[in-house]
Amino acid sequence: DVKVTQSSRYLVKRTGEKVFLECVQDMDHENMFWYRQDPGLGLRLIYFSYDVKMKEKGDIPEGYSVSREKKERFSLILESASTNQTSMYLCASRGYQETQYFGPGTRLLVL
Amino acid sequence: SQKIEQNSEALNIQEGKTATLTCNYTNYSPAYLQWYRQDPGRGPVFLLLIRENEKEKRKERLKVTFDTTLKQSLFHITASQPADSATYLCALSLNSGYSTLTFGKGTMLLVSP
């Protein structure tokens, strides 16, 4: 079974802090994705990556950056956290099939 | 602009009945459509995928239909059980390969015993 893990289930940060969210997949998938999920807005794509060192902006990249130095790991970075970035963050990976496999999510609270 | 619509109101049904969830879309010509299940506080889990040239797909108690003329997919759970209670998301992709998915906001299903 594909396993996608995220570094934290819950995270509390202060406004202005730099925040790193880590995602690791164990299936040698080429594609990885970061989403945020908010009540009433659904899942929205922040960034995705087709390969190591490749990244593409999704629908809402502002205030975020990403890093993919190794195939199995895709990091989401909040350069200067703000309260409107309080959300549930979900990482997903995809191989040659179209199915996306999601991690358990990180619930981030920015105070 | 492209839009995916799922019923925002929860669907309440009794155990044993068939649940039917709807996904409508506009301004898309999707290559395929997927359905995911999401439990509270967890990531979505893939259930079924149906391609644009397929009318129907089944997996155990699940059935998905895809009508590209009506721009609609229906997701059915037969003989529903309380354990089927969750939020169900539909997602569209414009093409296979290096395409991203766009998700609907989901419909919550509540199955009462």
Short mmCIF file of C-alpha atoms in Angstrom, two decimals:
data_model
loop_
_atom_site.label_atom_id
_atom_site.label_comp_id
_atom_site.label_asym_id
_atom_site.label_seq_id
_atom_site.Cartn_x
_atom_site.Cartn_y
_atom_site.Cartn_z
CA ASP A 1 0.00 0.00 0.00
CA VAL A 2 1.11 3.53 -0.74
CA LYS A 3 2.02 5.45 2.34
CA VAL A 4 2.14 9.22 2.52
CA THR A 5 3.24 10.66 5.83
CA GLN A 6 3.23 14.24 7.04
CA SER A 7 5.59 15.52 9.70
CA SER A 8 2.97 16.78 12.14
CA ARG A 9 -0.73 16.23 12.75
CA TYR A 10 -1.12 19.50 14.66
CA LEU A 11 1.03 22.60 14.66
CA VAL A 12 0.71 25.95 16.43
CA LYS A 13 2.84 28.84 15.20
CA ARG A 14 3.04 32.58 15.75
CA THR A 15 2.46 35.21 13.09
CA GLY A 16 5.68 35.93 11.21
CA GLU A 17 7.31 32.59 11.92
CA LYS A 18 8.76 30.50 9.12
CA VAL A 19 6.92 27.19 8.97
CA PHE A 20 8.03 23.96 7.32
CA LEU A 21 5.56 21.19 6.53
CA GLU A 22 7.14 17.97 5.39
CA CYS A 23 5.63 15.20 3.31
CA VAL A 24 7.19 11.83 2.49
CA GLN A 25 5.89 9.10 0.19
CA ASP A 26 7.26 5.59 -0.09
CA MET A 27 6.11 4.54 -3.58
CA ASP A 28 8.64 6.26 -5.81
CA HIS A 29 5.90 8.51 -7.21
CA GLU A 30 6.87 11.23 -9.65
CA ASN A 31 4.11 13.66 -8.75
CA MET A 32 3.46 15.29 -5.40
CA PHE A 33 0.94 17.93 -4.38
CA TRP A 34 0.17 20.32 -1.55
CA TYR A 35 -3.40 21.38 -0.85
CA ARG A 36 -5.12 23.36 1.84
CA GLN A 37 -8.66 22.60 2.93
CA ASP A 38 -10.97 25.13 4.54
CA PRO A 39 -14.65 24.88 5.48
CA GLY A 40 -16.84 26.05 2.62
CA LEU A 41 -13.89 26.33 0.22
CA GLY A 42 -12.94 22.70 -0.22
CA LEU A 43 -9.54 21.45 -1.31
CA ARG A 44 -7.39 24.01 -3.10
CA LEU A 45 -4.09 23.28 -4.80
CA ILE A 46 -1.13 25.33 -3.57
CA TYR A 47 1.84 23.83 -5.42
CA PHE A 48 2.75 20.62 -7.16
CA SER A 49 5.87 18.92 -8.44
CA TYR A 50 6.40 16.58 -11.40
CA ASP A 51 9.93 15.59 -10.49
CA VAL A 52 12.87 16.36 -8.26
CA LYS A 53 13.64 20.09 -8.25
CA MET A 54 10.58 20.76 -10.42
CA LYS A 55 7.70 22.81 -9.05
CA GLU A 56 4.58 24.38 -10.45
CA LYS A 57 2.18 26.88 -8.94
CA GLY A 58 -1.31 25.71 -8.21
CA ASP A 59 -4.37 27.88 -7.69
CA ILE A 60 -3.29 29.65 -4.49
CA PRO A 61 0.54 29.84 -4.27
CA GLU A 62 0.78 33.28 -2.67
CA GLY A 63 2.55 33.21 0.68
CA TYR A 64 3.94 29.71 0.11
CA SER A 65 6.98 28.11 -1.44
CA VAL A 66 8.00 24.48 -1.89
CA SER A 67 11.11 22.36 -2.07
CA ARG A 68 11.68 18.98 -3.66
CA GLU A 69 15.29 17.94 -3.25
CA LYS A 70 14.55 14.21 -3.17
CA LYS A 71 11.90 12.26 -5.02
CA GLU A 72 10.20 10.99 -1.89
CA ARG A 73 10.02 14.30 -0.04
CA PHE A 74 8.04 17.45 -0.80
CA SER A 75 8.15 20.34 1.63
CA LEU A 76 5.76 23.26 1.93
CA ILE A 77 7.21 26.46 3.38
CA LEU A 78 5.32 29.38 4.83
CA GLU A 79 7.90 32.13 4.66
CA SER A 80 6.14 34.36 7.18
CA ALA A 81 3.05 32.74 8.64
CA SER A 82 -0.11 34.79 8.83
CA THR A 83 -3.41 34.09 10.56
CA ASN A 84 -5.16 33.55 7.22
CA GLN A 85 -2.90 30.55 6.68
CA THR A 86 -4.59 28.72 9.54
CA SER A 87 -5.91 25.66 7.78
CA MET A 88 -5.71 21.93 7.21
CA TYR A 89 -2.78 21.13 4.90
CA LEU A 90 -2.88 17.95 2.87
CA CYS A 91 -0.08 16.38 0.87
CA ALA A 92 -0.70 13.86 -1.90
CA SER A 93 1.36 11.81 -4.32
CA ARG A 94 0.56 10.20 -7.64
CA GLY A 95 2.35 7.67 -9.80
CA TYR A 96 1.56 6.72 -13.39
CA GLN A 97 -2.07 6.05 -12.53
CA GLU A 98 -4.32 9.05 -12.04
CA THR A 99 -5.17 8.28 -8.42
CA GLN A 100 -3.86 10.61 -5.75
CA TYR A 101 -2.83 9.21 -2.37
CA PHE A 102 -3.22 11.62 0.51
CA GLY A 103 -1.41 11.96 3.79
CA PRO A 104 -3.28 12.34 7.10
CA GLY A 105 -3.08 16.12 7.03
CA THR A 106 -1.51 18.79 9.23
CA ARG A 107 -3.84 21.10 11.08
CA LEU A 108 -1.98 24.40 11.37
CA LEU A 109 -3.04 27.17 13.71
CA VAL A 110 -1.31 30.54 13.33
CA LEU A 111 -1.79 32.85 16.30
CA SER B 1 -15.05 29.95 -15.31
CA GLN B 2 -14.80 26.26 -14.51
CA LYS B 3 -17.03 25.06 -11.73
CA ILE B 4 -17.72 21.82 -9.89
CA GLU B 5 -20.86 21.57 -7.78
CA GLN B 6 -21.77 19.06 -5.16
CA ASN B 7 -24.73 19.29 -2.80
CA SER B 8 -23.61 21.37 0.13
CA GLU B 9 -26.38 20.02 2.32
CA ALA B 10 -25.80 16.74 4.11
CA LEU B 11 -27.62 13.71 2.79
CA ASN B 12 -29.37 11.74 5.53
CA ILE B 13 -30.52 8.22 4.76
CA GLN B 14 -31.46 5.08 6.60
CA GLU B 15 -29.27 2.04 6.77
CA GLY B 16 -29.95 -0.38 3.93
CA LYS B 17 -31.09 2.29 1.48
CA THR B 18 -29.19 3.45 -1.59
CA ALA B 19 -27.39 6.76 -1.25
CA THR B 20 -27.02 8.83 -4.41
CA LEU B 21 -24.63 11.77 -4.53
CA THR B 22 -24.39 14.22 -7.41
CA CYS B 23 -21.48 16.02 -9.01
CA ASN B 24 -22.22 18.61 -11.68
CA TYR B 25 -19.64 20.58 -13.60
CA THR B 26 -19.58 23.46 -16.05
CA ASN B 27 -17.02 24.70 -18.53
CA TYR B 28 -15.03 21.50 -18.33
CA SER B 29 -14.34 18.70 -20.73
CA PRO B 30 -12.79 16.31 -18.26
CA ALA B 31 -10.79 13.30 -19.33
CA TYR B 32 -11.81 11.49 -16.18
CA LEU B 33 -13.61 11.94 -12.92
CA GLN B 34 -12.77 10.48 -9.53
CA TRP B 35 -14.63 10.02 -6.26
CA TYR B 36 -12.92 10.17 -2.88
CA ARG B 37 -14.10 9.55 0.65
CA GLN B 38 -12.96 11.78 3.51
CA ASP B 39 -13.48 11.10 7.20
CA PRO B 40 -13.27 13.97 9.72
CA GLY B 41 -9.71 15.08 10.39
CA ARG B 42 -8.26 12.73 7.76
CA GLY B 43 -7.02 12.91 4.18
CA PRO B 44 -9.27 11.85 1.30
CA VAL B 45 -9.15 8.22 0.17
CA PHE B 46 -9.63 7.23 -3.46
CA LEU B 47 -12.72 5.18 -4.28
CA LEU B 48 -13.42 5.07 -8.01
CA LEU B 49 -12.29 6.57 -11.31
CA ILE B 50 -14.38 6.81 -14.47
CA ARG B 51 -13.13 7.97 -17.85
CA GLU B 52 -14.95 10.18 -20.34
CA ASN B 53 -15.65 7.25 -22.64
CA GLU B 54 -17.15 5.12 -19.85
CA LYS B 55 -20.78 5.34 -18.79
CA GLU B 56 -20.64 3.35 -15.58
CA LYS B 57 -18.15 1.81 -13.15
CA ARG B 58 -18.78 -0.52 -10.23
CA LYS B 59 -16.82 -1.65 -7.23
CA GLU B 60 -18.55 -3.80 -4.63
CA ARG B 61 -21.44 -1.66 -3.29
CA LEU B 62 -20.30 1.45 -5.15
CA LYS B 63 -21.40 2.58 -8.59
CA VAL B 64 -20.45 5.69 -10.52
CA THR B 65 -22.05 7.01 -13.69
CA PHE B 66 -20.66 9.70 -15.96
CA ASP B 67 -22.82 11.62 -18.40
CA THR B 68 -20.67 14.02 -20.42
CA THR B 69 -23.74 15.42 -22.18
CA LEU B 70 -25.43 16.38 -18.91
CA LYS B 71 -22.02 17.19 -17.39
CA GLN B 72 -22.89 15.13 -14.38
CA SER B 73 -21.65 12.18 -12.36
CA LEU B 74 -23.77 10.19 -9.92
CA PHE B 75 -22.23 8.20 -7.10
CA HIS B 76 -24.32 5.42 -5.59
CA ILE B 77 -23.78 3.39 -2.44
CA THR B 78 -26.17 0.46 -2.26
CA ALA B 79 -27.20 -1.22 0.99
CA SER B 80 -25.69 1.70 2.89
CA GLN B 81 -24.26 1.21 6.38
CA PRO B 82 -23.52 3.64 9.21
CA ALA B 83 -19.82 3.08 8.44
CA ASP B 84 -20.42 4.73 5.06
CA SER B 85 -21.03 8.05 6.84
CA ALA B 86 -18.36 10.44 5.58
CA THR B 87 -17.85 13.31 3.17
CA TYR B 88 -17.58 12.32 -0.48
CA LEU B 89 -15.60 14.45 -2.92
CA CYS B 90 -15.66 14.38 -6.68
CA ALA B 91 -12.62 15.51 -8.62
CA LEU B 92 -12.06 16.23 -12.29
CA SER B 93 -8.99 16.16 -14.46
CA LEU B 94 -8.78 17.72 -17.89
CA ASN B 95 -6.39 15.10 -19.21
CA SER B 96 -4.37 12.16 -18.06
CA GLY B 97 -0.67 12.21 -17.44
CA TYR B 98 0.59 15.44 -15.96
CA SER B 99 -2.74 16.90 -15.10
CA THR B 100 -3.92 18.20 -11.76
CA LEU B 101 -7.24 17.42 -10.12
CA THR B 102 -9.85 20.00 -9.26
CA PHE B 103 -12.04 18.97 -6.35
CA GLY B 104 -15.64 19.72 -5.52
CA LYS B 105 -16.42 20.86 -1.98
CA GLY B 106 -17.91 17.52 -1.07
CA THR B 107 -21.21 16.21 0.24
CA MET B 108 -21.58 14.78 3.72
CA LEU B 109 -23.45 11.50 3.91
CA LEU B 110 -25.04 10.43 7.19
CA VAL B 111 -26.39 6.88 7.40
CA SER B 112 -28.50 6.23 10.44
CA PRO B 113 -29.13 2.75 11.87
#
